[in-house]
Amino acid sequence: MATTEEYGLGIHQFPRGWFMIAEADEVQNKALPLRFFGRDFVIYRGESGKVFLMDAYCPHMGTHLGGNTTSYVVIDGQIEGDSIRCPYHAWRFAPDGKCDDIPYHDGPIPSAACIKTWPVTERYGCIYMWHDPEDGEPDYDLPDLPEWDAPHWVRWKIDHLGMLPSHPQEVVDNICDCGHLGPIHGSTLEYFENEFRGHLAIQRQGGGHKTLAEGAEMLETDTWYTGPGILLSRVTGLYDAIMYITHTPVDDGSVKAWHGLMVKVENAEPTDEDVTISREYQESSRLAFAQDFEVWTSKRPVVQILQIKSDGPFHKTREWYRQFYNPRSEAAVRQQKVDGVYTVKWMPPAPEAVSASGKY
Ligand code: FES
Ligand SMILES: [Fe+2]
């Protein structure tokens, strides 16, 4: 594996952005340990139903707040209202991270008895955190996905793909990699183009696709990254569908990944059969992504791509990706350098109607 510094991405080891950190169902009324961005966290759902994310370690004596099973604090219920108690000496921390109760002490509580908290939000069955090395407010929103609540749509059931011992740069390169679509996915490409637009990186392609659309003439995908880690794709072919692939850095040079697929079915109120069909289609989609995953699992890192003219715009993709590893005050200038549509010589661009219809 190679590190952020070896790829020359920027001054921050981990990127700024919205990132998936758990499936919503995993986060219940107890403390769950998580590790992302080279850092340990604890996540829990308070009694109000809201989800809270904090650094893992208690300021008193360094106990990890998540993952304990034998302390009576945990056995008796570690979550009180929207607060959490430490398993070791039962200090209680409010949702803002401040200690507000020490059971064996009535004097003032030191102001240093405080844990760093992180912004989280719950959308489409997933929990996202805003990670920002500069500690700023989010400078873009999570994607809008009206289909999640719309009739005819079967929601995804998240696939946990586990850890990939690869820097996320290798995953992001894929957005412009038109040359791998034939060999890896059996695609017979008919058009391909990329567009960079601010914090979005977009890929539009269409053609036959052996893994995902055997039997259908065309599989068209309008795929986009919202920030550095969340990829969605509006798919048409056998069915209308929305593919979701997301990855979050764990340590410098490894990521955790998840996948899902929502499918549009005939019945406004999907039947059991509709759900079965959707799950089968999701599995084909997972297998298509697994074809990429297999390559990433064993390839060596590529700090410098031996790029030829007929490759997709790898250099632009990497330039786009760097905006998230550098101060946000530089983001606009970096975006101006790459914003625009990119095509390859051997493939027509997307038809105008396709480019114009994008909803990101
Ligand atoms: S280590 Fe957390 S309360 Fe003592
Ligand atoms: Fe791929």
Short mmCIF file of C-alpha atoms and ligand atoms in Angstrom, two decimals:
data_model
loop_
_atom_site.label_atom_id
_atom_site.label_comp_id
_atom_site.label_asym_id
_atom_site.label_seq_id
_atom_site.Cartn_x
_atom_site.Cartn_y
_atom_site.Cartn_z
CA MET A 1 0.00 0.00 0.00
CA ALA A 2 0.99 3.61 -0.48
CA THR A 3 0.13 6.60 1.69
CA THR A 4 -1.51 9.96 1.01
CA GLU A 5 1.92 11.57 1.13
CA GLU A 6 3.33 9.10 -1.40
CA TYR A 7 0.48 9.92 -3.80
CA GLY A 8 1.28 13.61 -3.27
CA LEU A 9 -2.35 14.40 -2.54
CA GLY A 10 -1.98 17.34 -0.20
CA ILE A 11 -1.27 18.57 3.28
CA HIS A 12 -4.00 16.56 5.01
CA GLN A 13 -3.57 12.83 5.55
CA PHE A 14 -7.34 12.22 5.29
CA PRO A 15 -9.88 13.97 3.07
CA ARG A 16 -12.62 16.46 3.89
CA GLY A 17 -16.14 15.28 3.13
CA TRP A 18 -19.24 13.28 3.98
CA PHE A 19 -18.46 9.61 4.53
CA MET A 20 -20.53 6.56 5.39
CA ILE A 21 -19.47 5.06 8.73
CA ALA A 22 -22.22 2.54 9.52
CA GLU A 23 -25.53 1.14 8.42
CA ALA A 24 -28.38 2.79 10.34
CA ASP A 25 -29.60 -0.55 11.78
CA GLU A 26 -26.21 -1.28 13.33
CA VAL A 27 -26.43 1.77 15.57
CA GLN A 28 -28.75 1.05 18.48
CA ASN A 29 -29.08 2.05 22.10
CA LYS A 30 -25.56 0.88 22.94
CA ALA A 31 -22.02 2.00 22.28
CA LEU A 32 -20.40 0.71 19.11
CA PRO A 33 -16.65 1.12 18.45
CA LEU A 34 -15.62 2.42 15.03
CA ARG A 35 -12.29 3.21 13.42
CA PHE A 36 -11.92 5.61 10.48
CA PHE A 37 -9.45 8.32 9.45
CA GLY A 38 -6.74 6.75 11.61
CA ARG A 39 -8.88 7.49 14.66
CA ASP A 40 -11.06 5.57 17.11
CA PHE A 41 -14.66 6.60 17.66
CA VAL A 42 -17.71 5.52 19.61
CA ILE A 43 -21.18 5.78 18.08
CA TYR A 44 -24.57 5.28 19.74
CA ARG A 45 -28.25 6.07 19.34
CA GLY A 46 -29.67 8.13 22.18
CA GLU A 47 -33.13 7.58 23.65
CA SER A 48 -34.41 10.41 21.40
CA GLY A 49 -33.51 8.21 18.41
CA LYS A 50 -30.70 10.57 17.34
CA VAL A 51 -27.25 9.21 16.56
CA PHE A 52 -24.10 10.63 18.19
CA LEU A 53 -20.46 10.19 17.30
CA MET A 54 -17.52 11.00 19.60
CA ASP A 55 -13.84 10.25 19.88
CA ALA A 56 -13.51 6.90 21.63
CA TYR A 57 -11.34 7.65 24.63
CA CYS A 58 -12.43 8.98 28.01
CA PRO A 59 -10.44 12.05 29.11
CA HIS A 60 -10.28 10.70 32.69
CA MET A 61 -8.06 7.61 32.22
CA GLY A 62 -8.31 6.80 28.53
CA THR A 63 -10.93 4.05 28.56
CA HIS A 64 -12.55 3.21 25.20
CA LEU A 65 -16.24 4.06 25.54
CA GLY A 66 -17.36 1.43 23.02
CA GLY A 67 -17.07 -2.30 22.97
CA ASN A 68 -17.00 -3.04 26.73
CA THR A 69 -19.21 -5.99 27.73
CA THR A 70 -18.52 -6.71 31.41
CA SER A 71 -18.70 -3.34 33.25
CA TYR A 72 -21.96 -2.93 35.23
CA VAL A 73 -22.25 0.48 33.58
CA VAL A 74 -22.67 -1.38 30.28
CA ILE A 75 -24.75 -4.26 31.69
CA ASP A 76 -27.17 -1.79 33.33
CA GLY A 77 -27.40 0.43 30.22
CA GLN A 78 -24.62 2.78 29.21
CA ILE A 79 -26.86 5.25 27.36
CA GLU A 80 -28.90 7.65 29.50
CA GLY A 81 -31.18 9.95 27.54
CA ASP A 82 -28.82 11.16 24.80
CA SER A 83 -25.74 10.86 27.03
CA ILE A 84 -23.22 8.07 27.44
CA ARG A 85 -21.34 6.81 30.51
CA CYS A 86 -17.77 5.55 30.53
CA PRO A 87 -17.51 1.88 31.52
CA TYR A 88 -14.58 2.43 33.93
CA HIS A 89 -15.70 5.04 36.54
CA ALA A 90 -19.12 5.93 35.09
CA TRP A 91 -18.42 9.55 34.18
CA ARG A 92 -21.30 10.72 31.98
CA PHE A 93 -20.84 12.69 28.75
CA ALA A 94 -23.61 14.78 27.19
CA PRO A 95 -24.20 14.85 23.39
CA ASP A 96 -21.94 17.93 23.18
CA GLY A 97 -19.12 15.82 24.65
CA LYS A 98 -19.00 17.63 28.01
CA CYS A 99 -18.88 15.57 31.19
CA ASP A 100 -21.98 16.47 33.22
CA ASP A 101 -21.99 13.85 35.98
CA ILE A 102 -19.35 12.06 38.04
CA PRO A 103 -21.22 9.72 40.42
CA TYR A 104 -18.68 9.84 43.28
CA HIS A 105 -17.88 13.59 43.13
CA ASP A 106 -19.94 16.73 43.82
CA GLY A 107 -17.35 19.45 43.24
CA PRO A 108 -16.95 21.31 39.96
CA ILE A 109 -16.20 19.20 36.90
CA PRO A 110 -13.00 20.27 35.13
CA SER A 111 -13.56 21.80 31.70
CA ALA A 112 -10.99 19.37 30.26
CA ALA A 113 -13.43 16.54 31.00
CA CYS A 114 -14.73 16.80 27.46
CA ILE A 115 -14.68 14.54 24.39
CA LYS A 116 -14.54 15.76 20.79
CA THR A 117 -17.85 15.18 18.97
CA TRP A 118 -18.40 14.87 15.21
CA PRO A 119 -21.34 15.86 12.96
CA VAL A 120 -23.41 12.85 11.87
CA THR A 121 -26.56 12.43 9.85
CA GLU A 122 -28.76 9.51 8.88
CA ARG A 123 -29.92 9.14 5.25
CA TYR A 124 -31.19 6.26 3.08
CA GLY A 125 -30.51 3.63 5.75
CA CYS A 126 -26.93 4.78 6.36
CA ILE A 127 -25.04 6.93 8.88
CA TYR A 128 -22.66 9.58 7.54
CA MET A 129 -20.10 11.71 9.31
CA TRP A 130 -18.64 15.00 8.16
CA HIS A 131 -14.85 14.66 8.37
CA ASP A 132 -12.87 17.85 8.13
CA PRO A 133 -9.21 18.25 9.13
CA GLU A 134 -9.94 22.00 9.45
CA ASP A 135 -13.00 21.38 11.66
CA GLY A 136 -15.28 23.44 9.41
CA GLU A 137 -18.99 23.11 8.71
CA PRO A 138 -19.98 20.96 5.70
CA ASP A 139 -19.38 22.86 2.45
CA TYR A 140 -21.65 20.60 0.37
CA ASP A 141 -24.71 18.45 1.03
CA LEU A 142 -25.27 14.73 0.79
CA PRO A 143 -26.98 13.73 -2.47
CA ASP A 144 -30.76 14.01 -2.69
CA LEU A 145 -32.35 10.65 -3.34
CA PRO A 146 -36.12 11.15 -3.71
CA GLU A 147 -36.45 7.52 -4.91
CA TRP A 148 -35.79 6.33 -1.33
CA ASP A 149 -39.32 7.38 -0.35
CA ALA A 150 -41.00 7.05 -3.75
CA PRO A 151 -43.56 4.38 -4.76
CA HIS A 152 -42.32 1.59 -7.11
CA TRP A 153 -38.85 1.60 -5.57
CA VAL A 154 -37.41 -1.29 -3.57
CA ARG A 155 -34.85 0.11 -1.13
CA TRP A 156 -31.39 -1.37 -1.00
CA LYS A 157 -30.15 -3.76 1.65
CA ILE A 158 -26.57 -2.69 2.26
CA ASP A 159 -23.77 -5.16 1.38
CA HIS A 160 -20.81 -4.86 3.74
CA LEU A 161 -17.78 -5.35 1.52
CA GLY A 162 -15.26 -5.06 4.32
CA MET A 163 -11.75 -3.68 4.21
CA LEU A 164 -9.69 -3.11 1.12
CA PRO A 165 -5.95 -2.79 1.70
CA SER A 166 -5.73 0.02 -0.80
CA HIS A 167 -5.52 3.80 -0.69
CA PRO A 168 -8.87 5.32 -1.75
CA GLN A 169 -7.06 7.03 -4.66
CA GLU A 170 -7.00 3.64 -6.43
CA VAL A 171 -10.77 3.35 -6.07
CA VAL A 172 -11.47 6.91 -7.22
CA ASP A 173 -9.31 6.43 -10.36
CA ASN A 174 -12.07 4.09 -11.57
CA ILE A 175 -14.49 6.96 -12.30
CA CYS A 176 -12.62 7.85 -15.49
CA ASP A 177 -11.24 4.42 -16.38
CA CYS A 178 -12.99 3.67 -19.68
CA GLY A 179 -10.30 1.15 -20.68
CA HIS A 180 -11.21 -1.35 -17.95
CA LEU A 181 -14.92 -1.60 -18.79
CA GLY A 182 -14.48 -4.13 -21.60
CA PRO A 183 -11.90 -6.45 -19.99
CA ILE A 184 -13.37 -6.39 -16.47
CA HIS A 185 -17.14 -6.06 -16.97
CA GLY A 186 -17.59 -7.36 -20.51
CA SER A 187 -18.90 -3.96 -21.63
CA THR A 188 -19.26 -3.16 -25.30
CA LEU A 189 -19.01 0.58 -24.96
CA GLU A 190 -20.99 2.86 -27.24
CA TYR A 191 -20.31 6.15 -25.51
CA PHE A 192 -18.26 7.46 -22.59
CA GLU A 193 -17.49 10.81 -21.04
CA ASN A 194 -16.47 12.39 -17.76
CA GLU A 195 -17.35 15.72 -16.27
CA PHE A 196 -15.92 17.46 -13.22
CA ARG A 197 -18.11 20.09 -11.63
CA GLY A 198 -17.00 21.49 -8.29
CA HIS A 199 -17.18 18.71 -5.70
CA LEU A 200 -18.78 16.34 -8.24
CA ALA A 201 -16.99 13.86 -10.53
CA ILE A 202 -19.35 12.43 -13.14
CA GLN A 203 -19.12 9.53 -15.60
CA ARG A 204 -21.69 8.85 -18.33
CA GLN A 205 -21.44 5.64 -20.30
CA GLY A 206 -23.61 3.27 -22.25
CA GLY A 207 -23.27 -0.05 -24.03
CA GLY A 208 -23.69 -3.77 -23.50
CA HIS A 209 -22.57 -5.14 -20.12
CA LYS A 210 -22.13 -8.87 -19.52
CA THR A 211 -22.22 -8.90 -15.73
CA LEU A 212 -25.10 -6.55 -15.10
CA ALA A 213 -27.28 -6.61 -18.17
CA GLU A 214 -26.93 -9.89 -19.99
CA GLY A 215 -29.84 -10.00 -22.42
CA ALA A 216 -30.41 -6.26 -22.47
CA GLU A 217 -28.97 -4.35 -25.41
CA MET A 218 -27.92 -1.32 -23.50
CA LEU A 219 -26.89 -0.60 -19.99
CA GLU A 220 -26.63 3.13 -19.44
CA THR A 221 -25.15 4.52 -16.27
CA ASP A 222 -24.99 8.11 -15.11
CA THR A 223 -22.57 7.87 -12.22
CA TRP A 224 -21.26 10.52 -9.89
CA TYR A 225 -19.16 11.07 -6.82
CA THR A 226 -20.60 13.56 -4.36
CA GLY A 227 -17.31 14.49 -2.70
CA PRO A 228 -14.47 12.02 -2.36
CA GLY A 229 -16.26 8.90 -1.06
CA ILE A 230 -19.93 8.59 -2.05
CA LEU A 231 -20.75 7.21 -5.48
CA LEU A 232 -24.25 6.85 -6.89
CA SER A 233 -25.28 5.75 -10.34
CA ARG A 234 -28.63 6.04 -12.08
CA VAL A 235 -28.82 2.88 -14.16
CA THR A 236 -31.16 2.00 -17.00
CA GLY A 237 -31.16 -1.35 -18.76
CA LEU A 238 -33.00 -4.43 -17.54
CA TYR A 239 -34.50 -2.24 -14.81
CA ASP A 240 -34.21 1.34 -13.69
CA ALA A 241 -31.99 1.24 -10.67
CA ILE A 242 -29.75 3.32 -8.42
CA MET A 243 -26.40 1.81 -7.59
CA TYR A 244 -24.56 2.90 -4.47
CA ILE A 245 -20.88 2.27 -3.81
CA THR A 246 -19.18 4.05 -0.97
CA HIS A 247 -15.80 3.90 0.69
CA THR A 248 -14.30 5.53 3.77
CA PRO A 249 -10.61 5.66 4.75
CA VAL A 250 -9.82 3.53 7.81
CA ASP A 251 -6.07 4.13 8.07
CA ASP A 252 -3.73 5.81 5.59
CA GLY A 253 -3.77 3.19 2.83
CA SER A 254 -6.91 1.21 3.64
CA VAL A 255 -10.65 1.72 3.14
CA LYS A 256 -13.91 0.12 4.17
CA ALA A 257 -16.55 -0.23 1.45
CA TRP A 258 -20.29 -0.81 1.14
CA HIS A 259 -22.66 -1.39 -1.77
CA GLY A 260 -26.39 -1.28 -2.42
CA LEU A 261 -28.89 -1.15 -5.28
CA MET A 262 -32.42 0.25 -5.35
CA VAL A 263 -34.63 -1.06 -8.13
CA LYS A 264 -37.77 0.36 -9.72
CA VAL A 265 -40.47 -2.30 -10.00
CA GLU A 266 -43.88 -2.44 -11.64
CA ASN A 267 -45.99 -2.32 -8.50
CA ALA A 268 -46.30 0.95 -6.64
CA GLU A 269 -46.36 -1.09 -3.43
CA PRO A 270 -43.58 -3.65 -4.11
CA THR A 271 -44.58 -7.29 -3.60
CA ASP A 272 -42.37 -10.03 -2.11
CA GLU A 273 -41.58 -11.09 -5.66
CA ASP A 274 -40.50 -7.55 -6.54
CA VAL A 275 -38.20 -7.57 -3.54
CA THR A 276 -36.71 -10.92 -4.62
CA ILE A 277 -36.10 -9.59 -8.15
CA SER A 278 -34.47 -6.48 -6.72
CA ARG A 279 -32.21 -8.46 -4.42
CA GLU A 280 -31.11 -10.63 -7.35
CA TYR A 281 -30.31 -7.54 -9.39
CA GLN A 282 -28.42 -6.08 -6.46
CA GLU A 283 -26.38 -9.27 -6.29
CA SER A 284 -25.43 -8.95 -9.99
CA SER A 285 -24.40 -5.38 -9.30
CA ARG A 286 -22.33 -6.50 -6.31
CA LEU A 287 -20.64 -9.10 -8.49
CA ALA A 288 -19.84 -6.43 -11.08
CA PHE A 289 -18.18 -4.32 -8.39
CA ALA A 290 -16.42 -7.41 -7.01
CA GLN A 291 -14.66 -7.64 -10.39
CA ASP A 292 -13.02 -4.28 -9.66
CA PHE A 293 -12.45 -5.20 -6.03
CA GLU A 294 -10.51 -8.32 -6.97
CA VAL A 295 -8.05 -6.26 -8.99
CA TRP A 296 -7.64 -3.67 -6.23
CA THR A 297 -7.06 -6.32 -3.58
CA SER A 298 -3.91 -7.62 -5.22
CA LYS A 299 -2.58 -4.81 -7.42
CA ARG A 300 0.41 -2.74 -6.35
CA PRO A 301 -0.21 0.93 -5.67
CA VAL A 302 0.23 3.16 -8.70
CA VAL A 303 1.64 6.47 -7.59
CA GLN A 304 2.38 7.43 -11.21
CA ILE A 305 0.04 6.03 -13.85
CA LEU A 306 1.73 5.18 -17.16
CA GLN A 307 -1.01 7.13 -18.86
CA ILE A 308 -1.48 6.94 -22.62
CA LYS A 309 -3.54 9.32 -24.76
CA SER A 310 -6.40 6.86 -25.12
CA ASP A 311 -6.84 6.37 -21.36
CA GLY A 312 -9.53 8.28 -19.52
CA PRO A 313 -8.49 11.54 -17.79
CA PHE A 314 -6.66 10.01 -14.81
CA HIS A 315 -4.56 13.12 -14.20
CA LYS A 316 -7.66 15.31 -14.05
CA THR A 317 -9.37 12.85 -11.73
CA ARG A 318 -6.43 12.97 -9.35
CA GLU A 319 -6.34 16.76 -9.53
CA TRP A 320 -10.09 16.81 -8.73
CA TYR A 321 -9.48 14.43 -5.79
CA ARG A 322 -6.72 16.64 -4.34
CA GLN A 323 -9.21 19.39 -3.47
CA PHE A 324 -10.33 17.28 -0.51
CA TYR A 325 -6.80 16.86 0.92
CA ASN A 326 -5.99 20.57 0.91
CA PRO A 327 -7.35 23.68 2.67
CA ARG A 328 -10.89 24.44 1.61
CA SER A 329 -9.79 28.00 0.84
CA GLU A 330 -7.93 26.52 -2.17
CA ALA A 331 -10.82 24.33 -3.37
CA ALA A 332 -12.33 26.84 -5.82
CA VAL A 333 -9.01 27.38 -7.62
CA ARG A 334 -8.42 23.62 -7.84
CA GLN A 335 -11.94 23.09 -9.17
CA GLN A 336 -11.46 25.73 -11.87
CA LYS A 337 -8.43 23.78 -13.09
CA VAL A 338 -10.48 20.64 -13.81
CA ASP A 339 -14.11 21.68 -14.23
CA GLY A 340 -15.40 20.63 -17.66
CA VAL A 341 -16.30 17.67 -19.87
CA TYR A 342 -13.64 15.15 -20.96
CA THR A 343 -13.91 12.58 -23.72
CA VAL A 344 -11.60 9.97 -25.19
CA LYS A 345 -10.72 9.79 -28.91
CA TRP A 346 -11.84 6.20 -29.46
CA MET A 347 -15.34 6.63 -28.05
CA PRO A 348 -18.19 9.07 -28.80
CA PRO A 349 -19.28 11.38 -25.97
CA ALA A 350 -22.63 10.88 -24.25
CA PRO A 351 -25.63 11.91 -26.39
CA GLU A 352 -26.69 15.44 -25.51
CA ALA A 353 -30.01 14.27 -24.08
CA VAL A 354 -28.12 12.03 -21.64
CA SER A 355 -25.73 14.78 -20.54
CA ALA A 356 -28.60 17.22 -20.09
CA SER A 357 -30.75 14.87 -18.04
CA GLY A 358 -28.29 14.35 -15.17
CA LYS A 359 -29.57 14.89 -11.62
CA TYR A 360 -26.75 15.01 -9.14
S1 FES B 1 -11.66 6.30 32.53
FE1 FES B 1 -13.61 7.00 31.98
S2 FES B 1 -14.54 7.49 33.84
FE2 FES B 1 -12.55 6.92 34.40
FE FE B 2 -15.42 -1.18 -12.79
#
